[in-house]
Amino acid sequence: MNALPSGGQRFMKSFEFAGLFRHAVIAGLFLFAGLFLDAAEFENAPSKFSPTILPASDEAEKAIQAFRPATGLRVDLFAAEPLLANPVAFCFDERGRVYVVETFRRKLGVLNIDDRSGWEDPAVIKALDSDVVADYLLNEDLATTTVEESIAFIKRHFGARAATLSGLSERLQLIIPGADGKAARSSVFAEGFDRIGDGVAAGVLARKGKIWFACIPDLWQLQDTKGTGSANERKSLQHGYGVRIGTGSHSLHGLRIGPDGKLYFSIGDRGGNVRGWDGSQVSNTEYGAVYRCNLDGSDLELFAMGLRNPQGLAFDQFGNLFTGDNNSDGGDPSRWVYVVEAGDSGWRAGYQFLERPRDADTLTHAPQSRGVWLNERQCYPQFDGQAAFLVPPIDVIGNGPSGLTYYPGVGLPEKYDNHFFLCDFKGSAGNSLIHSLATKPKGAGFELVDRGVLISNVLATGVEFGPDCRVYLCDWVNGWPPPGKGRLYRLYDEQLAQSPLALETKKLIAEGMEHRPASELVKLLSHPDQRVRQEAQFSLADAGDVKSLKRVAQGNESRLARIHAIWALGQIADPKSKVFPGEKSVALRSLVPLLSDQDSEVAAQTAKVLGDGRSTEAYQGLVKLVADSANPRGQFFAALGLGKIGRKDSVPAILEMLRANAGQDAFLRHAGVMALVWIKDFNAILAAARDGSASVRMASLLA
């Protein structure tokens, strides 16, 4: 894995016996040291969590003078220490209350395999070379495949020092706004996330009184049923995230509700070997990933893989999922990624430590090469000759992608329509910023068409829109370890934030959708704000109102209203849902005619929903759409849909799409390959390996 450093070479020379026996001796010494120190393991653990938070000052207000917001936007302070500290992420509930994820464990209670200085156990270092110990620890960490193995590894090798990894707790802080819209008070909503093995908390989502909180090794659901400002109920929905120490801040994060009503979230390359409360299991021990599950945590799925540290997720208005994936500090770029189902972005955890490969011609070392990740340029946008197994990024962007959100459509100037805002965390405020990004379709994928800066000179870790239609950002300030400070700022157009549309939007979000009649909900499917449209969609789906949704989907409503209606029908028809069993086939049948709709995006979204619903009645329409090269997004979703339906007689249509694509569009190639995988016609795959088309043969190989 790693070439031995000079100390390792000295060790090799001093022990001239078989490699297997040598490793057994090393392991035995480690085990002996761990057993020797186990008895005192928790004697000095803190008995009570007492975080260091600095008092109030005028520092947060003064800091605004250095910020550089985009022209026409105003910045003011919403909240500062001591109301919050060390903010990693945050979210709003419908009432405008803010849930802030605070870290007190980062670099203090969570180890980092990148920095192994001082890790050598005294009982072992006397017998072994320090370089060999460091590499042995690294390789053992890379080999762990469960949270329990990782915790045992820590206890075995760190002995008494392991006690310092408990006691410090991650925290979820609740901030209540006052009459002026700024923070008035705060309370600790949840804490006690302080076990050995607990990671850096990094994600939160609030909806209808339920709070989803991401803190390795668990995805938690919290509730305050008594209205005290503190969670009195907590449940681990899933356990097993973070199977290795890895880069300790490569956490669980990015919580979003998708257009299908499911929960999406991400993890860095600490990986997972996860079991949900319902028994569902997912294992991805070699890379970062995006997951999907129901809102109650059931039916956990691995949605996409091969990422390094995708901290934020955001859906655009057409339900396309994007993330910013962090580089490895090895000369590789950070990436803007269109996240597609079953996509593999190429990264593997072990690449982080491939720093000394030997060049075949010069026999010299190439520092920081990261193996094939850089040598084969797997981390770059698509180019001829790139590895075909991966789905390449759309573009390269920034250095430290962290928080990410999408403009919902109300509150900012028109130039920000259909834009993402991506925090670029670079370690200090002076060179950090929030990007403004816009995409447009390019084939079945996308391209970046606008890059700007929303605000610079601020060390933002998260960015979100409040119900008041203002942009909020959380400021890490400057300080490592965590500084005991933290701020939330508001960024807005003063006139638009007070417009009738913004005030109406705030009112609609606060009141919710539960008690509105279907006629009003249907109208709200065309609302300018994405959040309002989505909640109206969910309410119609929850009511099983197929009649109203069919009328909108097949009618002359706005494009967005039709698409939200299509998604709602897909929610009703979800094969895994136990609600409205009698309406499932009706909901799907109402969508089949839309596969040939004149609006290409309507046809594409229909193909996605019908494929997810495994609609056999959609088969002929999907076969026709997969051949429509004028609608590559439709082809993409139609191919995936045919794969999910699983009929072997669809293989010729899929191979013909691959043949016509000739390897030009990596997203179409991916859809075709996954269709072959899911259909499972092994004889057809073998036959395709002898096809006259190189792109068909490649698809056969990949499948």
GROMACS .gro file of N, CA, C and O in nm, residues 432-529:
model
  392
  432SER      N    1  -1.179   3.281   0.202
  432SER     CA    2  -1.299   3.198   0.195
  432SER      C    3  -1.416   3.279   0.140
  432SER      O    4  -1.418   3.402   0.150
  433LEU      N    5  -1.515   3.208   0.085
  433LEU     CA    6  -1.625   3.277   0.020
  433LEU      C    7  -1.742   3.183   0.001
  433LEU      O    8  -1.734   3.064   0.032
  434ILE      N    9  -1.852   3.237  -0.052
  434ILE     CA   10  -1.966   3.157  -0.095
  434ILE      C   11  -1.985   3.180  -0.244
  434ILE      O   12  -2.007   3.292  -0.289
  435HIS      N   13  -1.971   3.071  -0.322
  435HIS     CA   14  -1.989   3.079  -0.467
  435HIS      C   15  -2.136   3.090  -0.502
  435HIS      O   16  -2.224   3.037  -0.433
  436SER      N   17  -2.162   3.154  -0.614
  436SER     CA   18  -2.293   3.153  -0.678
  436SER      C   19  -2.277   3.079  -0.810
  436SER      O   20  -2.197   3.119  -0.895
  437LEU      N   21  -2.353   2.968  -0.828
  437LEU     CA   22  -2.332   2.879  -0.941
  437LEU      C   23  -2.463   2.848  -1.011
  437LEU      O   24  -2.566   2.826  -0.945
  438ALA      N   25  -2.461   2.844  -1.142
  438ALA     CA   26  -2.579   2.803  -1.220
  438ALA      C   27  -2.537   2.698  -1.322
  438ALA      O   28  -2.425   2.701  -1.375
  439THR      N   29  -2.626   2.604  -1.347
  439THR     CA   30  -2.600   2.497  -1.443
  439THR      C   31  -2.707   2.498  -1.552
  439THR      O   32  -2.815   2.556  -1.535
  440LYS      N   33  -2.677   2.433  -1.662
  440LYS     CA   34  -2.780   2.404  -1.763
  440LYS      C   35  -2.750   2.265  -1.818
  440LYS      O   36  -2.636   2.217  -1.815
  441PRO      N   37  -2.855   2.197  -1.870
  441PRO     CA   38  -2.834   2.062  -1.922
  441PRO      C   39  -2.733   2.060  -2.037
  441PRO      O   40  -2.727   2.151  -2.120
  442LYS      N   41  -2.653   1.956  -2.037
  442LYS     CA   42  -2.561   1.928  -2.147
  442LYS      C   43  -2.569   1.778  -2.170
  442LYS      O   44  -2.513   1.700  -2.093
  443GLY      N   45  -2.640   1.737  -2.274
  443GLY     CA   46  -2.667   1.596  -2.290
  443GLY      C   47  -2.753   1.547  -2.175
  443GLY      O   48  -2.847   1.613  -2.131
  444ALA      N   49  -2.717   1.431  -2.121
  444ALA     CA   50  -2.789   1.379  -2.004
  444ALA      C   51  -2.734   1.437  -1.875
  444ALA      O   52  -2.791   1.414  -1.768
  445GLY      N   53  -2.624   1.511  -1.884
  445GLY     CA   54  -2.564   1.573  -1.765
  445GLY      C   55  -2.584   1.723  -1.765
  445GLY      O   56  -2.685   1.774  -1.813
  446PHE      N   57  -2.485   1.795  -1.712
  446PHE     CA   58  -2.495   1.940  -1.698
  446PHE      C   59  -2.360   2.004  -1.723
  446PHE      O   60  -2.256   1.938  -1.724
  447GLU      N   61  -2.365   2.136  -1.739
  447GLU     CA   62  -2.244   2.216  -1.742
  447GLU      C   63  -2.267   2.342  -1.660
  447GLU      O   64  -2.381   2.389  -1.647
  448LEU      N   65  -2.159   2.394  -1.603
  448LEU     CA   66  -2.167   2.520  -1.531
  448LEU      C   67  -2.173   2.634  -1.631
  448LEU      O   68  -2.091   2.641  -1.723
  449VAL      N   69  -2.269   2.725  -1.611
  449VAL     CA   70  -2.283   2.836  -1.706
  449VAL      C   71  -2.268   2.972  -1.639
  449VAL      O   72  -2.262   3.074  -1.707
  450ASP      N   73  -2.262   2.976  -1.508
  450ASP     CA   74  -2.242   3.104  -1.440
  450ASP      C   75  -2.170   3.080  -1.309
  450ASP      O   76  -2.211   2.995  -1.229
  451ARG      N   77  -2.062   3.152  -1.288
  451ARG     CA   78  -1.989   3.147  -1.161
  451ARG      C   79  -1.975   3.288  -1.109
  451ARG      O   80  -1.925   3.375  -1.179
  452GLY      N   81  -2.018   3.308  -0.988
  452GLY     CA   82  -2.002   3.438  -0.924
  452GLY      C   83  -1.973   3.420  -0.777
  452GLY      O   84  -1.951   3.309  -0.729
  453VAL      N   85  -1.971   3.530  -0.705
  453VAL     CA   86  -1.945   3.528  -0.561
  453VAL      C   87  -2.061   3.595  -0.490
  453VAL      O   88  -2.093   3.711  -0.518
  454LEU      N   89  -2.125   3.524  -0.401
  454LEU     CA   90  -2.234   3.581  -0.321
  454LEU      C   91  -2.178   3.670  -0.211
  454LEU      O   92  -2.228   3.780  -0.187
  455ILE      N   93  -2.075   3.621  -0.144
  455ILE     CA   94  -2.008   3.698  -0.039
  455ILE      C   95  -1.869   3.638  -0.018
  455ILE      O   96  -1.850   3.517  -0.033
  456SER      N   97  -1.772   3.723   0.015
  456SER     CA   98  -1.636   3.675   0.041
  456SER      C   99  -1.585   3.733   0.172
  456SER      O  100  -1.650   3.817   0.235
  457ASN      N  101  -1.466   3.687   0.212
  457ASN     CA  102  -1.400   3.730   0.336
  457ASN      C  103  -1.477   3.686   0.461
  457ASN      O  104  -1.475   3.754   0.563
  458VAL      N  105  -1.543   3.570   0.452
  458VAL     CA  106  -1.610   3.515   0.569
  458VAL      C  107  -1.593   3.364   0.566
  458VAL      O  108  -1.606   3.301   0.462
  459LEU      N  109  -1.561   3.307   0.682
  459LEU     CA  110  -1.530   3.164   0.692
  459LEU      C  111  -1.660   3.087   0.717
  459LEU      O  112  -1.686   3.036   0.826
  460ALA      N  113  -1.742   3.077   0.613
  460ALA     CA  114  -1.874   3.016   0.625
  460ALA      C  115  -1.865   2.864   0.614
  460ALA      O  116  -1.800   2.811   0.525
  461THR      N  117  -1.934   2.796   0.706
  461THR     CA  118  -1.944   2.650   0.700
  461THR      C  119  -2.080   2.603   0.651
  461THR      O  120  -2.095   2.488   0.613
  462GLY      N  121  -2.180   2.691   0.656
  462GLY     CA  122  -2.314   2.654   0.612
  462GLY      C  123  -2.388   2.773   0.557
  462GLY      O  124  -2.362   2.888   0.595
  463VAL      N  125  -2.481   2.747   0.465
  463VAL     CA  126  -2.563   2.853   0.406
  463VAL      C  127  -2.703   2.796   0.382
  463VAL      O  128  -2.717   2.686   0.330
  464GLU      N  129  -2.806   2.869   0.424
  464GLU     CA  130  -2.944   2.825   0.409
  464GLU      C  131  -3.035   2.946   0.389
  464GLU      O  132  -2.998   3.058   0.426
  465PHE      N  133  -3.155   2.922   0.337
  465PHE     CA  134  -3.257   3.025   0.328
  465PHE      C  135  -3.354   3.011   0.444
  465PHE      O  136  -3.402   2.901   0.473
  466GLY      N  137  -3.382   3.123   0.510
  466GLY     CA  138  -3.481   3.122   0.615
  466GLY      C  139  -3.620   3.136   0.558
  466GLY      O  140  -3.638   3.175   0.442
  467PRO      N  141  -3.723   3.107   0.638
  467PRO     CA  142  -3.860   3.128   0.592
  467PRO      C  143  -3.889   3.274   0.554
  467PRO      O  144  -3.983   3.301   0.480
  468ASP      N  145  -3.805   3.367   0.605
  468ASP     CA  146  -3.823   3.509   0.571
  468ASP      C  147  -3.759   3.546   0.438
  468ASP      O  148  -3.750   3.664   0.404
  469CYS      N  149  -3.713   3.445   0.364
  469CYS     CA  150  -3.658   3.462   0.228
  469CYS      C  151  -3.525   3.536   0.228
  469CYS      O  152  -3.485   3.593   0.124
  470ARG      N  153  -3.454   3.537   0.339
  470ARG     CA  154  -3.317   3.589   0.346
  470ARG      C  155  -3.219   3.473   0.344
  470ARG      O  156  -3.251   3.361   0.384
  471VAL      N  157  -3.097   3.502   0.298
  471VAL     CA  158  -2.989   3.404   0.304
  471VAL      C  159  -2.922   3.415   0.440
  471VAL      O  160  -2.890   3.525   0.486
  472TYR      N  161  -2.899   3.300   0.505
  472TYR     CA  162  -2.828   3.297   0.632
  472TYR      C  163  -2.701   3.216   0.614
  472TYR      O  164  -2.699   3.117   0.540
  473LEU      N  165  -2.596   3.257   0.680
  473LEU     CA  166  -2.472   3.181   0.678
  473LEU      C  167  -2.416   3.171   0.819
  473LEU      O  168  -2.433   3.262   0.901
  474CYS      N  169  -2.354   3.059   0.849
  474CYS     CA  170  -2.288   3.044   0.980
  474CYS      C  171  -2.138   3.062   0.962
  474CYS      O  172  -2.078   3.011   0.867
  475ASP      N  173  -2.080   3.137   1.053
  475ASP     CA  174  -1.939   3.177   1.047
  475ASP      C  175  -1.861   3.101   1.154
  475ASP      O  176  -1.890   3.111   1.273
  476TRP      N  177  -1.761   3.026   1.109
  476TRP     CA  178  -1.675   2.950   1.199
  476TRP      C  179  -1.578   3.042   1.274
  476TRP      O  180  -1.514   3.002   1.370
  477VAL      N  181  -1.566   3.167   1.230
  477VAL     CA  182  -1.470   3.265   1.280
  477VAL      C  183  -1.329   3.212   1.248
  477VAL      O  184  -1.310   3.147   1.147
  478ASN      N  185  -1.232   3.235   1.331
  478ASN     CA  186  -1.098   3.181   1.309
  478ASN      C  187  -1.053   3.111   1.435
  478ASN      O  188  -1.056   3.169   1.542
  479GLY      N  189  -1.010   2.990   1.423
  479GLY     CA  190  -0.959   2.923   1.541
  479GLY      C  191  -0.959   2.773   1.528
  479GLY      O  192  -1.057   2.712   1.492
  480TRP      N  193  -0.846   2.713   1.556
  480TRP     CA  194  -0.832   2.568   1.559
  480TRP      C  195  -0.753   2.534   1.685
  480TRP      O  196  -0.643   2.586   1.704
  481PRO      N  197  -0.800   2.449   1.773
  481PRO     CA  198  -0.929   2.381   1.773
  481PRO      C  199  -1.046   2.480   1.777
  481PRO      O  200  -1.024   2.601   1.776
  482PRO      N  201  -1.171   2.427   1.786
  482PRO     CA  202  -1.288   2.514   1.784
  482PRO      C  203  -1.273   2.634   1.877
  482PRO      O  204  -1.229   2.621   1.991
  483PRO      N  205  -1.310   2.753   1.827
  483PRO     CA  206  -1.274   2.877   1.896
  483PRO      C  207  -1.364   2.919   2.011
  483PRO      O  208  -1.335   3.017   2.077
  484GLY      N  209  -1.476   2.847   2.033
  484GLY     CA  210  -1.567   2.893   2.137
  484GLY      C  211  -1.647   3.014   2.095
  484GLY      O  212  -1.709   3.082   2.176
  485LYS      N  213  -1.646   3.042   1.965
  485LYS     CA  214  -1.722   3.152   1.907
  485LYS      C  215  -1.807   3.098   1.792
  485LYS      O  216  -1.783   2.988   1.743
  486GLY      N  217  -1.900   3.179   1.747
  486GLY     CA  218  -1.979   3.140   1.632
  486GLY      C  219  -2.083   3.245   1.602
  486GLY      O  220  -2.138   3.307   1.693
  487ARG      N  221  -2.109   3.268   1.473
  487ARG     CA  222  -2.205   3.371   1.435
  487ARG      C  223  -2.297   3.321   1.324
  487ARG      O  224  -2.259   3.235   1.243
  488LEU      N  225  -2.416   3.375   1.321
  488LEU     CA  226  -2.508   3.361   1.209
  488LEU      C  227  -2.535   3.501   1.154
  488LEU      O  228  -2.573   3.592   1.229
  489TYR      N  229  -2.512   3.519   1.025
  489TYR     CA  230  -2.537   3.646   0.959
  489TYR      C  231  -2.650   3.630   0.857
  489TYR      O  232  -2.674   3.520   0.805
  490ARG      N  233  -2.718   3.743   0.829
  490ARG     CA  234  -2.822   3.747   0.726
  490ARG      C  235  -2.773   3.829   0.608
  490ARG      O  236  -2.708   3.932   0.625
  491LEU      N  237  -2.807   3.782   0.490
  491LEU     CA  238  -2.767   3.847   0.365
  491LEU      C  239  -2.893   3.862   0.281
  491LEU      O  240  -2.963   3.763   0.255
  492TYR      N  241  -2.926   3.985   0.239
  492TYR     CA  242  -3.056   4.003   0.173
  492TYR      C  243  -3.062   4.132   0.093
  492TYR      O  244  -2.983   4.224   0.112
  493ASP      N  245  -3.161   4.135   0.005
  493ASP     CA  246  -3.200   4.256  -0.066
  493ASP      C  247  -3.311   4.319   0.019
  493ASP      O  248  -3.418   4.260   0.035
  494GLU      N  249  -3.286   4.436   0.071
  494GLU     CA  250  -3.376   4.494   0.171
  494GLU      C  251  -3.518   4.512   0.117
  494GLU      O  252  -3.617   4.485   0.187
  495GLN      N  253  -3.530   4.554  -0.007
  495GLN     CA  254  -3.663   4.577  -0.064
  495GLN      C  255  -3.735   4.446  -0.093
  495GLN      O  256  -3.853   4.429  -0.057
  496LEU      N  257  -3.665   4.350  -0.153
  496LEU     CA  258  -3.728   4.223  -0.188
  496LEU      C  259  -3.764   4.140  -0.065
  496LEU      O  260  -3.862   4.065  -0.066
  497ALA      N  261  -3.684   4.153   0.041
  497ALA     CA  262  -3.713   4.077   0.164
  497ALA      C  263  -3.840   4.124   0.231
  497ALA      O  264  -3.900   4.050   0.310
  498GLN      N  265  -3.883   4.246   0.200
  498GLN     CA  266  -4.007   4.299   0.258
  498GLN      C  267  -4.119   4.305   0.155
  498GLN      O  268  -4.224   4.365   0.181
  499SER      N  269  -4.101   4.243   0.041
  499SER     CA  270  -4.201   4.246  -0.065
  499SER      C  271  -4.324   4.164  -0.024
  499SER      O  272  -4.314   4.072   0.059
  500PRO      N  273  -4.440   4.193  -0.082
  500PRO     CA  274  -4.559   4.114  -0.053
  500PRO      C  275  -4.539   3.964  -0.078
  500PRO      O  276  -4.589   3.881  -0.003
  501LEU      N  277  -4.464   3.930  -0.185
  501LEU     CA  278  -4.441   3.788  -0.215
  501LEU      C  279  -4.359   3.721  -0.106
  501LEU      O  280  -4.387   3.608  -0.065
  502ALA      N  281  -4.254   3.790  -0.056
  502ALA     CA  282  -4.171   3.733   0.051
  502ALA      C  283  -4.253   3.717   0.179
  502ALA      O  284  -4.242   3.614   0.249
  503LEU      N  285  -4.334   3.814   0.212
  503LEU     CA  286  -4.417   3.805   0.332
  503LEU      C  287  -4.522   3.695   0.320
  503LEU      O  288  -4.550   3.623   0.416
  504GLU      N  289  -4.578   3.681   0.199
  504GLU     CA  290  -4.674   3.573   0.176
  504GLU      C  291  -4.607   3.437   0.191
  504GLU      O  292  -4.662   3.344   0.251
  505THR      N  293  -4.486   3.425   0.136
  505THR     CA  294  -4.412   3.300   0.144
  505THR      C  295  -4.384   3.262   0.289
  505THR      O  296  -4.404   3.146   0.330
  506LYS      N  297  -4.340   3.359   0.367
  506LYS     CA  298  -4.313   3.334   0.509
  506LYS      C  299  -4.439   3.286   0.580
  506LYS      O  300  -4.435   3.192   0.661
  507LYS      N  301  -4.552   3.347   0.549
  507LYS     CA  302  -4.679   3.310   0.612
  507LYS      C  303  -4.721   3.169   0.572
  507LYS      O  304  -4.765   3.089   0.655
  508LEU      N  305  -4.708   3.136   0.444
  508LEU     CA  306  -4.745   3.003   0.396
  508LEU      C  307  -4.660   2.895   0.463
  508LEU      O  308  -4.711   2.789   0.503
  509ILE      N  309  -4.530   2.920   0.474
  509ILE     CA  310  -4.440   2.822   0.537
  509ILE      C  311  -4.476   2.804   0.683
  509ILE      O  312  -4.480   2.691   0.735
  510ALA      N  313  -4.503   2.914   0.754
  510ALA     CA  314  -4.535   2.907   0.896
  510ALA      C  315  -4.667   2.834   0.921
  510ALA      O  316  -4.680   2.756   1.016
  511GLU      N  317  -4.765   2.860   0.838
  511GLU     CA  318  -4.898   2.799   0.858
  511GLU      C  319  -4.901   2.653   0.816
  511GLU      O  320  -4.983   2.575   0.867
  512GLY      N  321  -4.816   2.613   0.724
  512GLY     CA  322  -4.817   2.475   0.678
  512GLY      C  323  -4.927   2.448   0.578
  512GLY      O  324  -5.004   2.538   0.540
  513MET      N  325  -4.939   2.324   0.537
  513MET     CA  326  -5.032   2.287   0.429
  513MET      C  327  -5.142   2.191   0.475
  513MET      O  328  -5.235   2.163   0.398
  514GLU      N  329  -5.134   2.142   0.597
  514GLU     CA  330  -5.219   2.032   0.638
  514GLU      C  331  -5.369   2.061   0.627
  514GLU      O  332  -5.448   1.971   0.596
  515HIS      N  333  -5.409   2.183   0.652
  515HIS     CA  334  -5.553   2.213   0.660
  515HIS      C  335  -5.604   2.288   0.537
  515HIS      O  336  -5.716   2.340   0.539
  516ARG      N  337  -5.526   2.292   0.432
  516ARG     CA  338  -5.569   2.363   0.312
  516ARG      C  339  -5.645   2.268   0.220
  516ARG      O  340  -5.609   2.150   0.206
  517PRO      N  341  -5.749   2.316   0.153
  517PRO     CA  342  -5.824   2.231   0.060
  517PRO      C  343  -5.740   2.198  -0.063
  517PRO      O  344  -5.644   2.268  -0.096
  518ALA      N  345  -5.779   2.091  -0.132
  518ALA     CA  346  -5.705   2.046  -0.250
  518ALA      C  347  -5.697   2.155  -0.355
  518ALA      O  348  -5.594   2.170  -0.422
  519SER      N  349  -5.802   2.233  -0.371
  519SER     CA  350  -5.802   2.338  -0.473
  519SER      C  351  -5.692   2.440  -0.447
  519SER      O  352  -5.626   2.488  -0.541
  520GLU      N  353  -5.669   2.474  -0.320
  520GLU     CA  354  -5.563   2.569  -0.287
  520GLU      C  355  -5.426   2.505  -0.304
  520GLU      O  356  -5.332   2.569  -0.355
  521LEU      N  357  -5.414   2.380  -0.264
  521LEU     CA  358  -5.286   2.310  -0.278
  521LEU      C  359  -5.245   2.300  -0.425
  521LEU      O  360  -5.127   2.316  -0.458
  522VAL      N  361  -5.342   2.274  -0.510
  522VAL     CA  362  -5.312   2.266  -0.653
  522VAL      C  363  -5.257   2.398  -0.705
  522VAL      O  364  -5.160   2.401  -0.781
  523LYS      N  365  -5.316   2.508  -0.662
  523LYS     CA  366  -5.266   2.640  -0.704
  523LYS      C  367  -5.124   2.664  -0.652
  523LYS      O  368  -5.041   2.724  -0.722
  524LEU      N  369  -5.096   2.616  -0.531
  524LEU     CA  370  -4.963   2.638  -0.472
  524LEU      C  371  -4.854   2.556  -0.541
  524LEU      O  372  -4.735   2.583  -0.520
  525LEU      N  373  -4.891   2.458  -0.622
  525LEU     CA  374  -4.791   2.384  -0.700
  525LEU      C  375  -4.721   2.474  -0.801
  525LEU      O  376  -4.616   2.438  -0.854
  526SER      N  377  -4.778   2.592  -0.827
  526SER     CA  378  -4.717   2.689  -0.919
  526SER      C  379  -4.653   2.806  -0.846
  526SER      O  380  -4.609   2.902  -0.910
  527HIS      N  381  -4.645   2.800  -0.715
  527HIS     CA  382  -4.591   2.912  -0.637
  527HIS      C  383  -4.445   2.937  -0.675
  527HIS      O  384  -4.370   2.844  -0.704
  528PRO      N  385  -4.401   3.063  -0.674
  528PRO     CA  386  -4.260   3.093  -0.710
  528PRO      C  387  -4.157   3.033  -0.616
  528PRO      O  388  -4.040   3.019  -0.654
  529ASP      N  389  -4.197   2.997  -0.492
  529ASP     CA  390  -4.100   2.945  -0.396
  529ASP      C  391  -4.102   2.792  -0.396
  529ASP      O  392  -4.207   2.729  -0.379
   0.00000   0.00000   0.00000
